[in-house]
Short mmCIF file of N, CA and C in Angstrom, two decimals:
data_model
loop_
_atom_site.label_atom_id
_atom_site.label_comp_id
_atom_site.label_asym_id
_atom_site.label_seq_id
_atom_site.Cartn_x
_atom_site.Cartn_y
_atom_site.Cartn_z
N UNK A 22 305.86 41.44 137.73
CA UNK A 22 304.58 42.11 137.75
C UNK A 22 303.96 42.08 139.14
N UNK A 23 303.88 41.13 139.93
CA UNK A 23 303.60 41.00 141.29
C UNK A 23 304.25 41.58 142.17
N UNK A 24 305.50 42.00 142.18
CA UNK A 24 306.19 42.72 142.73
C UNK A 24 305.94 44.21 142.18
N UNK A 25 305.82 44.64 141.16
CA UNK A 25 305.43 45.93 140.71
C UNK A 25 303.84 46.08 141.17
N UNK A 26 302.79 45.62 141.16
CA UNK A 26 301.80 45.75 141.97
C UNK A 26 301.59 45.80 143.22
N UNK A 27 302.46 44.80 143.93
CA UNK A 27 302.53 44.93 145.47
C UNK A 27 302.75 46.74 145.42
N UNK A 28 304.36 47.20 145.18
CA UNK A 28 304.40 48.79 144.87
C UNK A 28 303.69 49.63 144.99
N UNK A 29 302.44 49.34 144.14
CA UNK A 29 301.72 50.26 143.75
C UNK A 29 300.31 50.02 144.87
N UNK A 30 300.35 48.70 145.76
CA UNK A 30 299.16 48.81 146.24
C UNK A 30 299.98 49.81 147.54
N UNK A 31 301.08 49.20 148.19
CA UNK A 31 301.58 50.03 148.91
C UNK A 31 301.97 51.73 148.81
N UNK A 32 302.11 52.20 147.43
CA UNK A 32 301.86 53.63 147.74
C UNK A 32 300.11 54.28 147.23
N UNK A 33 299.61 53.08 147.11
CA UNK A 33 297.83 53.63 146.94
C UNK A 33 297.47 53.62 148.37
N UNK A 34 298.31 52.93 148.95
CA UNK A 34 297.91 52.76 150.66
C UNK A 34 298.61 54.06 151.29
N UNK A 35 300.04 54.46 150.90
CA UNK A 35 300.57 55.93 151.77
C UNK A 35 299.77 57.12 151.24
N UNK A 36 299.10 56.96 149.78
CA UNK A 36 298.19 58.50 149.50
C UNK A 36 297.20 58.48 149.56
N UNK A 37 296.72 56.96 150.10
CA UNK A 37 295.41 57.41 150.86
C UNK A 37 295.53 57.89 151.93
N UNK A 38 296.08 57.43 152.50
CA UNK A 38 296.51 58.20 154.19
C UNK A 38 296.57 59.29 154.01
N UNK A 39 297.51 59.74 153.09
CA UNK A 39 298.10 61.50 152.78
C UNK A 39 296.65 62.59 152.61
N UNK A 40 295.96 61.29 151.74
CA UNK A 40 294.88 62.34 151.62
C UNK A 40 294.18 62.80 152.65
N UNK A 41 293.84 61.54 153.03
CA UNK A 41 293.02 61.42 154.24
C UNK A 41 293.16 62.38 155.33
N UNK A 42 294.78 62.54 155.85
CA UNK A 42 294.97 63.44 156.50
C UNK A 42 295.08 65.11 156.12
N UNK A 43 295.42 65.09 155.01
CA UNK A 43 295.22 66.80 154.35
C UNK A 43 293.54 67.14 154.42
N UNK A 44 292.62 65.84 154.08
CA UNK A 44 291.20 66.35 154.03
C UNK A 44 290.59 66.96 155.45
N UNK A 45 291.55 66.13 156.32
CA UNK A 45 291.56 66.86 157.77
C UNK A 45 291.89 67.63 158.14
N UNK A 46 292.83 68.53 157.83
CA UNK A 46 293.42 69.26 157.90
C UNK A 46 292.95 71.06 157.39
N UNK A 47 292.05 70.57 156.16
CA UNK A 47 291.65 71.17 155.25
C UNK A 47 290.31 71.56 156.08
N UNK A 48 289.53 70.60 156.51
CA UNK A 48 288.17 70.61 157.46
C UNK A 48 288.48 71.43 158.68
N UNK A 49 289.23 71.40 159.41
CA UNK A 49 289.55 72.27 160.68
C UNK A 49 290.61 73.56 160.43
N UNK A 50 290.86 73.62 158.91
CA UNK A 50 291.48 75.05 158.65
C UNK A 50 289.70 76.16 158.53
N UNK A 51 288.94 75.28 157.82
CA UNK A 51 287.88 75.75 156.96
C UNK A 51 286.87 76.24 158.32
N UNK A 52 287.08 75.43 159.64
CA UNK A 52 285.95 75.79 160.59
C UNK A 52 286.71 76.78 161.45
N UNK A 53 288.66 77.02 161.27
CA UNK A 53 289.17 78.13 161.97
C UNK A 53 288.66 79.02 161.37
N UNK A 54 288.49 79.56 159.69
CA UNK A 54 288.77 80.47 158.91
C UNK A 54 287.23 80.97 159.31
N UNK A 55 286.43 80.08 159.49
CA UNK A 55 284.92 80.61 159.29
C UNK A 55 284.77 81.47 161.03
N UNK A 56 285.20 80.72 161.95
CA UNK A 56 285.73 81.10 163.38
C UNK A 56 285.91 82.81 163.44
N UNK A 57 287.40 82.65 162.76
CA UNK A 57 288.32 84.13 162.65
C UNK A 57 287.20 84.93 162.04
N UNK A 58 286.68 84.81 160.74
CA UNK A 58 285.81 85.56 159.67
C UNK A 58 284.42 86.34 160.67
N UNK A 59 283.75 85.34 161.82
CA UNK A 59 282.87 85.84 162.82
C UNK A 59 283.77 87.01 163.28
N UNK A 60 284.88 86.51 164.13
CA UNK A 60 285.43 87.25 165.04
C UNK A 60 285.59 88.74 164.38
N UNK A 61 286.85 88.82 163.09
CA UNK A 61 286.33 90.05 162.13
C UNK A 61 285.45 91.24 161.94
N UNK A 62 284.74 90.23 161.72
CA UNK A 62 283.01 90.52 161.38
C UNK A 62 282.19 91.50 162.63
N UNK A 63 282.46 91.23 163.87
CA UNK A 63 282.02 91.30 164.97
C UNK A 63 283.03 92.49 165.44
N UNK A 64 284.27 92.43 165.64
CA UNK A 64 285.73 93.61 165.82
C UNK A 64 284.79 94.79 164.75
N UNK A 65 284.55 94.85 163.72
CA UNK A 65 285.01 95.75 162.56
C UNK A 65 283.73 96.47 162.93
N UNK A 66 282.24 96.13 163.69
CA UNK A 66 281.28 96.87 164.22
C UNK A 66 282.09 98.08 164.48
N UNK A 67 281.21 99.29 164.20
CA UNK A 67 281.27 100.93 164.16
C UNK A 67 281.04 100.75 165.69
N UNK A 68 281.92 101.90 166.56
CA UNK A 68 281.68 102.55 167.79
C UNK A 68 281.02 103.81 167.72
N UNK A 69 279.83 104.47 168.21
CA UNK A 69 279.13 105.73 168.40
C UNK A 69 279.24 106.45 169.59
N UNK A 70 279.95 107.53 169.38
CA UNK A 70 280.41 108.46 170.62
C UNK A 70 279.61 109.83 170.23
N UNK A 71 279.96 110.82 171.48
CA UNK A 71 279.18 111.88 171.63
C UNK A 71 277.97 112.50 170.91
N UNK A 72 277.08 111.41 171.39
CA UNK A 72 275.80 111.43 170.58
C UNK A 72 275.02 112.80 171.27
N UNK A 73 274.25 113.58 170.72
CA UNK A 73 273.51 114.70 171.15
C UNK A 73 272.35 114.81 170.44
N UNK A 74 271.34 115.16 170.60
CA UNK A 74 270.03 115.22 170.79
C UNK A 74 269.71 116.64 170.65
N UNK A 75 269.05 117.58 169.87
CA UNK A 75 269.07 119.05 169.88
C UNK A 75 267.18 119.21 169.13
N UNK A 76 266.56 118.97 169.79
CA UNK A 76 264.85 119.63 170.06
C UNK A 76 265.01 120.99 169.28
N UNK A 77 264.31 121.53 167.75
CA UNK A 77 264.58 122.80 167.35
C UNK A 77 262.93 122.77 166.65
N UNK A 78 262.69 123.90 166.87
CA UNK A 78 261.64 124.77 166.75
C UNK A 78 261.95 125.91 165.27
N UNK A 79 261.42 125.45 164.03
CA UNK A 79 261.90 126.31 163.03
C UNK A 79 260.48 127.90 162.65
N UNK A 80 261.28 128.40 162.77
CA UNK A 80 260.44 129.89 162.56
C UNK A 80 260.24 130.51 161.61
N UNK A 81 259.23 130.97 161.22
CA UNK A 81 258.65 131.64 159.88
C UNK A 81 259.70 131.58 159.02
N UNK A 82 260.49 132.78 159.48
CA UNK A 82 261.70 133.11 158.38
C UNK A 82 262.79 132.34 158.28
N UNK A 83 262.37 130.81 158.69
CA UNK A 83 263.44 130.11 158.36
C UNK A 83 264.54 129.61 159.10
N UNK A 84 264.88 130.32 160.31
CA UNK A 84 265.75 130.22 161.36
C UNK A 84 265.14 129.70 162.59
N UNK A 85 266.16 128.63 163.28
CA UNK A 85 266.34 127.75 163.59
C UNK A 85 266.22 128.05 165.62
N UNK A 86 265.74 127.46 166.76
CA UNK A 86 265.94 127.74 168.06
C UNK A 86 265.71 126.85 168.52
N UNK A 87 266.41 126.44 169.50
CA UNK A 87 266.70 125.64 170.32
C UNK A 87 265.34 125.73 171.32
N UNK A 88 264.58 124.64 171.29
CA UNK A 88 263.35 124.43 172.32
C UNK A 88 263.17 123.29 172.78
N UNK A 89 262.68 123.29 174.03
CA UNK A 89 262.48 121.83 174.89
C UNK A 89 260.98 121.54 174.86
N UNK A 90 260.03 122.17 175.04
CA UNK A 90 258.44 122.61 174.94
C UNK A 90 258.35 121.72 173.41
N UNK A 91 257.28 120.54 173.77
CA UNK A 91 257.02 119.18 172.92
C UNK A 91 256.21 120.14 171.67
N UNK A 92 255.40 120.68 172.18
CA UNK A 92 254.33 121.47 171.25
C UNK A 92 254.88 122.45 170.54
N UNK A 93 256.21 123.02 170.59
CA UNK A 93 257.64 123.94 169.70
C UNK A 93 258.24 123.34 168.80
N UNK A 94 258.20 121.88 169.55
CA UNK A 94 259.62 121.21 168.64
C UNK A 94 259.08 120.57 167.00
N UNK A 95 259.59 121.64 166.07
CA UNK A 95 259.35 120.43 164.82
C UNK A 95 260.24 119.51 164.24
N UNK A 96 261.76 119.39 164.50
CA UNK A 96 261.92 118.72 164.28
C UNK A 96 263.50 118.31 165.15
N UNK A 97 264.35 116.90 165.11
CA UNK A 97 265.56 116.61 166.04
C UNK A 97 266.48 116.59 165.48
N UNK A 98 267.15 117.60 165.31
CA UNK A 98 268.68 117.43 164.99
C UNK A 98 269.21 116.07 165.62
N UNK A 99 270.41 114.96 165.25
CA UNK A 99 270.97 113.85 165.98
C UNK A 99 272.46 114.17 165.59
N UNK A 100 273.22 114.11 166.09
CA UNK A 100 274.42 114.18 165.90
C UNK A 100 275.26 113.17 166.52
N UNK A 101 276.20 112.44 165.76
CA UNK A 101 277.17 111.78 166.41
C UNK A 101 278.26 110.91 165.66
N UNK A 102 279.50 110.99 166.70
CA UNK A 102 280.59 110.50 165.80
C UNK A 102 280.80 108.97 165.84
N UNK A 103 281.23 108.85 164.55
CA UNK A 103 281.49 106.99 164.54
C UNK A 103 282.86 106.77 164.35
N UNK A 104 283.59 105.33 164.75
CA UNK A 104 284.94 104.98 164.44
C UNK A 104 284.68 103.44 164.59
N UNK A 105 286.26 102.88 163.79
CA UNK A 105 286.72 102.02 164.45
C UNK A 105 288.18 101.88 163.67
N UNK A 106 289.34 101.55 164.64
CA UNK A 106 290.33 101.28 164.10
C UNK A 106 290.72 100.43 163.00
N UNK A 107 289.49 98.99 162.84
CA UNK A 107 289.82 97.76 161.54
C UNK A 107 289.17 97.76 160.90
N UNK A 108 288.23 98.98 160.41
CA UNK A 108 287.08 98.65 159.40
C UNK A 108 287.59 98.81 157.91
N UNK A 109 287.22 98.31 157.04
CA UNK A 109 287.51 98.45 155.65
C UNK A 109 287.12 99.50 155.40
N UNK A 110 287.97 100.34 154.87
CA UNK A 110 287.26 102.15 154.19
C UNK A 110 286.38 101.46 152.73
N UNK A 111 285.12 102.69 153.00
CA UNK A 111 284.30 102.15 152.32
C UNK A 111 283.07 102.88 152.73
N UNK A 112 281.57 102.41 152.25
CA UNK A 112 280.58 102.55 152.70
C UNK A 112 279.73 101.27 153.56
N UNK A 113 279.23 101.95 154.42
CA UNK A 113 278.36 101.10 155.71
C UNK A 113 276.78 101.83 155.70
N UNK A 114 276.41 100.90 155.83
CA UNK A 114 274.92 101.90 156.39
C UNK A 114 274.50 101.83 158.12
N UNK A 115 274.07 102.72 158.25
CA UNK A 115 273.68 102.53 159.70
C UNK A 115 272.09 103.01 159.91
N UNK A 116 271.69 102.40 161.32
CA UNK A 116 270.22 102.53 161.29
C UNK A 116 269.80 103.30 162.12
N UNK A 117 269.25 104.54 162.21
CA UNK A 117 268.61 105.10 163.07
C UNK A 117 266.84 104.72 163.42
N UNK A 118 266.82 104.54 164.46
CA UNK A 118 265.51 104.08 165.34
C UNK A 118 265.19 105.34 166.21
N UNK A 119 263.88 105.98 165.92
CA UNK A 119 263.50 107.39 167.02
C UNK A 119 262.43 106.02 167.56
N UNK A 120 262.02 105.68 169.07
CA UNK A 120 261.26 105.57 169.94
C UNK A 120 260.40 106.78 170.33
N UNK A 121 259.16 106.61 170.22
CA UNK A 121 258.35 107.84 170.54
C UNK A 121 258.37 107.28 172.55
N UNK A 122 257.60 108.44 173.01
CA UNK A 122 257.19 107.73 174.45
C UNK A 122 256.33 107.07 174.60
N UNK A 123 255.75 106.66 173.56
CA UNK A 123 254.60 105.65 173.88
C UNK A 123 255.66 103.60 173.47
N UNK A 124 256.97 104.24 173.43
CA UNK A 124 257.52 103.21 173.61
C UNK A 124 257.50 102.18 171.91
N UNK A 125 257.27 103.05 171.24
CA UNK A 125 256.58 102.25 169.61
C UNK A 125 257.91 103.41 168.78
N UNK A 126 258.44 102.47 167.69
CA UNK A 126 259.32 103.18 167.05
C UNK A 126 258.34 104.03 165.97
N UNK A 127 259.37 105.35 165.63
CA UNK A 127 258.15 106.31 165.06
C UNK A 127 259.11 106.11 163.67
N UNK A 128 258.50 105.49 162.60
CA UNK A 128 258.67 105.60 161.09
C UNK A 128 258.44 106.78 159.93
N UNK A 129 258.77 106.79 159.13
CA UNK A 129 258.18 108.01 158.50
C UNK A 129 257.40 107.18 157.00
N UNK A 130 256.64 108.15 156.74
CA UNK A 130 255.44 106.80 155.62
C UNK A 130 256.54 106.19 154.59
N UNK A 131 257.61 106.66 154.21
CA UNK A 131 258.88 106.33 152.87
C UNK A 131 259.02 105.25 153.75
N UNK A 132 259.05 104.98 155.17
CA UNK A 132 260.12 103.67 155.71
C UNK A 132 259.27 102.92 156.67
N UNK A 133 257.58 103.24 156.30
CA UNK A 133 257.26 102.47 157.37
C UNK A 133 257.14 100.93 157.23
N UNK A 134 257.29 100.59 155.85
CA UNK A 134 257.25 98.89 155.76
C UNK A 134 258.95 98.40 156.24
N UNK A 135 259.73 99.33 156.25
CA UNK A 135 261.37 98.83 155.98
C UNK A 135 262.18 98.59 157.16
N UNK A 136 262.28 97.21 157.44
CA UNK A 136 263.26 96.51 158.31
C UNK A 136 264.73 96.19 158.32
N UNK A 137 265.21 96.07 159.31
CA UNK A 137 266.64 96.04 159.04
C UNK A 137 266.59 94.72 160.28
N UNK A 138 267.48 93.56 159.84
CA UNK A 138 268.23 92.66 161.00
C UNK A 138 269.30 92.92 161.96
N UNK A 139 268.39 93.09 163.47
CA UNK A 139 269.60 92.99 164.67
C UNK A 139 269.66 91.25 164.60
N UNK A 140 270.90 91.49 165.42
CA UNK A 140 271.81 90.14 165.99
C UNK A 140 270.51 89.81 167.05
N UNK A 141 269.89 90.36 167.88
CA UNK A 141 269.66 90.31 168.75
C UNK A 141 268.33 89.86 169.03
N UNK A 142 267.53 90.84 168.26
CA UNK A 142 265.79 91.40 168.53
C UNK A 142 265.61 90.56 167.05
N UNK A 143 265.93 90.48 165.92
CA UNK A 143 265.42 89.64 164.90
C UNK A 143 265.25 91.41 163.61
N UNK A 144 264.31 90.96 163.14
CA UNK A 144 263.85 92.06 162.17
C UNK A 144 263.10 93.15 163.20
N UNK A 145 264.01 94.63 162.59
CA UNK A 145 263.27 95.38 163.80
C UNK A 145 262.56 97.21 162.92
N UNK A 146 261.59 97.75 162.63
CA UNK A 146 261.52 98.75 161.60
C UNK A 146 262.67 99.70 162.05
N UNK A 147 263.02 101.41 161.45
CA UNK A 147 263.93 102.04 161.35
C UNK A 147 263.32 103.03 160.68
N UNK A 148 263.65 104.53 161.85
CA UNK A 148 263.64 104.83 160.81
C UNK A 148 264.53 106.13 160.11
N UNK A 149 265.24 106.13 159.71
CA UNK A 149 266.26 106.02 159.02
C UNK A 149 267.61 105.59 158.73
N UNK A 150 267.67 105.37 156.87
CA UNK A 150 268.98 104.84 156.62
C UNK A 150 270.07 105.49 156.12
N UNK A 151 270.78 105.48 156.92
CA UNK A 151 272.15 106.31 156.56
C UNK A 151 273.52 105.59 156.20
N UNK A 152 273.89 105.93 154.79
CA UNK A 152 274.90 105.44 154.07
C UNK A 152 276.02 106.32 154.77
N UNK A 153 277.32 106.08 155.33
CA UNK A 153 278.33 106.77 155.52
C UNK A 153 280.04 105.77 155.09
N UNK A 154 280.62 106.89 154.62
CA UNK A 154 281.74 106.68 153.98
C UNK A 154 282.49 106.89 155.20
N UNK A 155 283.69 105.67 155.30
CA UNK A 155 284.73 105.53 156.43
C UNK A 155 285.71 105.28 155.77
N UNK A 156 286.05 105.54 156.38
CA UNK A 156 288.19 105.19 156.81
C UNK A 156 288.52 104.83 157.91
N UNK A 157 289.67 103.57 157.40
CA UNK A 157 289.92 102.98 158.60
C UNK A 157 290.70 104.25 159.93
N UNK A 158 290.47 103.55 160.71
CA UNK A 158 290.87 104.49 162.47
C UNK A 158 290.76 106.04 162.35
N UNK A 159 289.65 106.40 161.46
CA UNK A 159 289.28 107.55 161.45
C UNK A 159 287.92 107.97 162.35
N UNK A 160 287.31 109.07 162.76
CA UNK A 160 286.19 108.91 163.16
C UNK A 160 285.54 110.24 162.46
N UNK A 161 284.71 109.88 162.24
CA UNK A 161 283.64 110.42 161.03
C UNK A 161 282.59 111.08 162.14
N UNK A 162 282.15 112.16 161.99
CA UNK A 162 281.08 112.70 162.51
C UNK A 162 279.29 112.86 161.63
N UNK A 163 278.36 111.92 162.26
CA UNK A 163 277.06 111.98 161.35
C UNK A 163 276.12 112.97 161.62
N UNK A 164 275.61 113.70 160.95
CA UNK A 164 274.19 114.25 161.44
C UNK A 164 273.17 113.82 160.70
N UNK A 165 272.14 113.77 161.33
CA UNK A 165 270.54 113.26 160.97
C UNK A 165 269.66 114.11 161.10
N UNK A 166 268.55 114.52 160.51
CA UNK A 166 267.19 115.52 161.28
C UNK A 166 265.99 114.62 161.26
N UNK A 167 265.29 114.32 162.11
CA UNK A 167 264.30 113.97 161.70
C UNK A 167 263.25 114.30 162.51
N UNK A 168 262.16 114.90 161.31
CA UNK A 168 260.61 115.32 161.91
C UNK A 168 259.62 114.49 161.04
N UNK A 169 258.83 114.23 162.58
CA UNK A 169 257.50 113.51 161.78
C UNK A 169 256.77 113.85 161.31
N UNK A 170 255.63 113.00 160.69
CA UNK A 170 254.55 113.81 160.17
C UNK A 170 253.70 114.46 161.10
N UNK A 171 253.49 114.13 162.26
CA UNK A 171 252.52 114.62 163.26
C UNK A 171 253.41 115.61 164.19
N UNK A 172 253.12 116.43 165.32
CA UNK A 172 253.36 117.46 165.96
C UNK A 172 254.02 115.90 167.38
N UNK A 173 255.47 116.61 167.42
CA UNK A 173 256.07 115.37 168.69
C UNK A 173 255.18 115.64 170.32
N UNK A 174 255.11 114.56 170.51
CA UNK A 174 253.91 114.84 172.26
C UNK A 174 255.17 114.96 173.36
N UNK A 175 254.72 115.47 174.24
CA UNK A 175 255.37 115.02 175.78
C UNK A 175 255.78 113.85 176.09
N UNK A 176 257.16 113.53 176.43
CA UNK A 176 257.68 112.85 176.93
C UNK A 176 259.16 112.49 176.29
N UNK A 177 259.55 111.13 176.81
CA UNK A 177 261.01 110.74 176.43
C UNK A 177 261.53 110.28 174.84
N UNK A 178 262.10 110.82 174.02
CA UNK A 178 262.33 110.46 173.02
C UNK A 178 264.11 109.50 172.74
N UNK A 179 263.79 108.07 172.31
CA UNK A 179 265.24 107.53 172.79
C UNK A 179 265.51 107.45 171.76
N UNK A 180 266.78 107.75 170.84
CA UNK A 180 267.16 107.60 169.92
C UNK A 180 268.47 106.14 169.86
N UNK A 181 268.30 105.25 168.95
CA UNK A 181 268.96 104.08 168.63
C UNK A 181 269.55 104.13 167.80
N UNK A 182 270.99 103.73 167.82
CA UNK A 182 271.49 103.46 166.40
C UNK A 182 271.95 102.26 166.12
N UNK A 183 272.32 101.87 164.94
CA UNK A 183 272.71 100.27 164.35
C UNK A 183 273.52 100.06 163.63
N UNK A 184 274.30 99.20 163.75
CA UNK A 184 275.77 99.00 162.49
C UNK A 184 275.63 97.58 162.37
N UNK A 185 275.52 96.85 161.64
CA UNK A 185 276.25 95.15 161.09
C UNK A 185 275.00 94.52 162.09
N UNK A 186 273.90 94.89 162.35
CA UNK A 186 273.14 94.26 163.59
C UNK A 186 273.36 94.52 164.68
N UNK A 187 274.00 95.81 165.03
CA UNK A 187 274.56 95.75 166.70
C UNK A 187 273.84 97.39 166.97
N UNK A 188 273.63 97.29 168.31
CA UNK A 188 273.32 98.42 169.01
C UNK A 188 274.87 99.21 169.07
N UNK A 189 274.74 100.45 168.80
CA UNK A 189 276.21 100.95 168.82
C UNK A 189 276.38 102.09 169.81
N UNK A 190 275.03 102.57 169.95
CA UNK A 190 274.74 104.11 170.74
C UNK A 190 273.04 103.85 170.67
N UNK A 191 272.94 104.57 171.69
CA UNK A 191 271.48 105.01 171.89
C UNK A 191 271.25 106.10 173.25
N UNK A 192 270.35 107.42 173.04
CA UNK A 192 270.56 108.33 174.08
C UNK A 192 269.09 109.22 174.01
N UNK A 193 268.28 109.33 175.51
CA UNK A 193 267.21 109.53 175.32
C UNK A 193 267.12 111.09 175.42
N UNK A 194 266.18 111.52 175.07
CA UNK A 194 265.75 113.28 175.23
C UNK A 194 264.40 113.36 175.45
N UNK A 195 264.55 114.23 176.64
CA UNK A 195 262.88 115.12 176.84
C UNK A 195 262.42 115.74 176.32
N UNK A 196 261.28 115.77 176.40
CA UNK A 196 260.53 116.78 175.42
C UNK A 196 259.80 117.31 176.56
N UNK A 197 259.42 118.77 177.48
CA UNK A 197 258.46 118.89 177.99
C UNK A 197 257.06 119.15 177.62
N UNK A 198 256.21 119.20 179.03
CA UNK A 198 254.81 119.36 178.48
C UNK A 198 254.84 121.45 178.19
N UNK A 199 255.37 121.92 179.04
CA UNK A 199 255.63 123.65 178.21
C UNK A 199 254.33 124.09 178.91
N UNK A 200 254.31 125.74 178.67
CA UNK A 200 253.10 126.50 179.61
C UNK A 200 253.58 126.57 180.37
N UNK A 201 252.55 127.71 181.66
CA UNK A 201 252.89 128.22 182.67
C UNK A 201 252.94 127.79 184.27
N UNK A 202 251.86 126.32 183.70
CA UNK A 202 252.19 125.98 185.69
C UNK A 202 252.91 124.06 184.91
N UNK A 203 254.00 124.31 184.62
CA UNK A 203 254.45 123.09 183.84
C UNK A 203 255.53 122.35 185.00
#
């Protein structure tokens, strides 16, 4: 019996070790996996290319012209394409931010309480949210319109966009003041 216990204290002594070392093992797999999962996470951010900006002036009958004159424009066409080679096909939302020139993001009353989290700036308003369907290493082309409630003023209008918390694109447009000694 003393000899069969010795045994048994000696392999309670090799699987503690065993454990001991798998629990280690297990701890620095768990802080790679969480590591890689950032890295992922961060890769799979949407890229925004040939973003354009189009100032349109809509007319009685409905049809559409291209105007730069602040006091014309009712509302901004936005256009632009998104990709990325590792993203999960699926749906994403992304955030559009219009900056008026007074430097204050311009909301519309449906979104003026509604925030979205950057990485960066913290909780920031938006305003609009756009659901888009991807495929991986495809690039998807978005359009947006957006007019405010008020008549747009003179000056720079910067348009922002947002994926997973990240700035992805952003591209500003003039609006002039219009008239004859302008």
């Amino acid at each position: 019996l003393t000899q069969h216990n010795d045994s048994l204290r000696q392999n309670v002594a090799v699987l503690t070790t065993e454990k001991a070392t798998l629990s280690r093992n297990l701890d620095s797999t768990i802080v790679i996996k969480t590591v890689l999962e950032k890295k992922v996470d961060v890769a799979s951010t949407l890229n925004a290319d040939n973003i354009t900006i189009t100032p349109v002036k809509v007319r009685n009958n409905g049809k559409e012209k291209v105007s730069t004159v602040a006091k014309r424009v009712d509302k901004l066409l936005v256009s632009f394409d998104v990709n990325n080679r590792i993203i999960q096909p699926g749906t994403t939302d992304l955030y559009v931010v219009v900056i008026g020139p007074d430097g204050k993001p311009i909301t519309t009353p449906a979104s003026s309480s509604d925030t979205f989290n950057t990485r960066e700036e913290g909780n920031k308003s938006f305003t609009a949210k756009l659901p888009v369907d991807l495929e991986t290493a495809k690039t998807k082309n978005v359009q947006f319109a957006f007019a405010p409630g008020a008549h747009f003023k003179q000056g720079n209008y910067k348009i922002q966009i947002y994926q997973n918390g990240f700035l992805i694109g952003e591209k500003t447009r003039e609006l002039k003041k219009g008239g004859l000694f302008s």
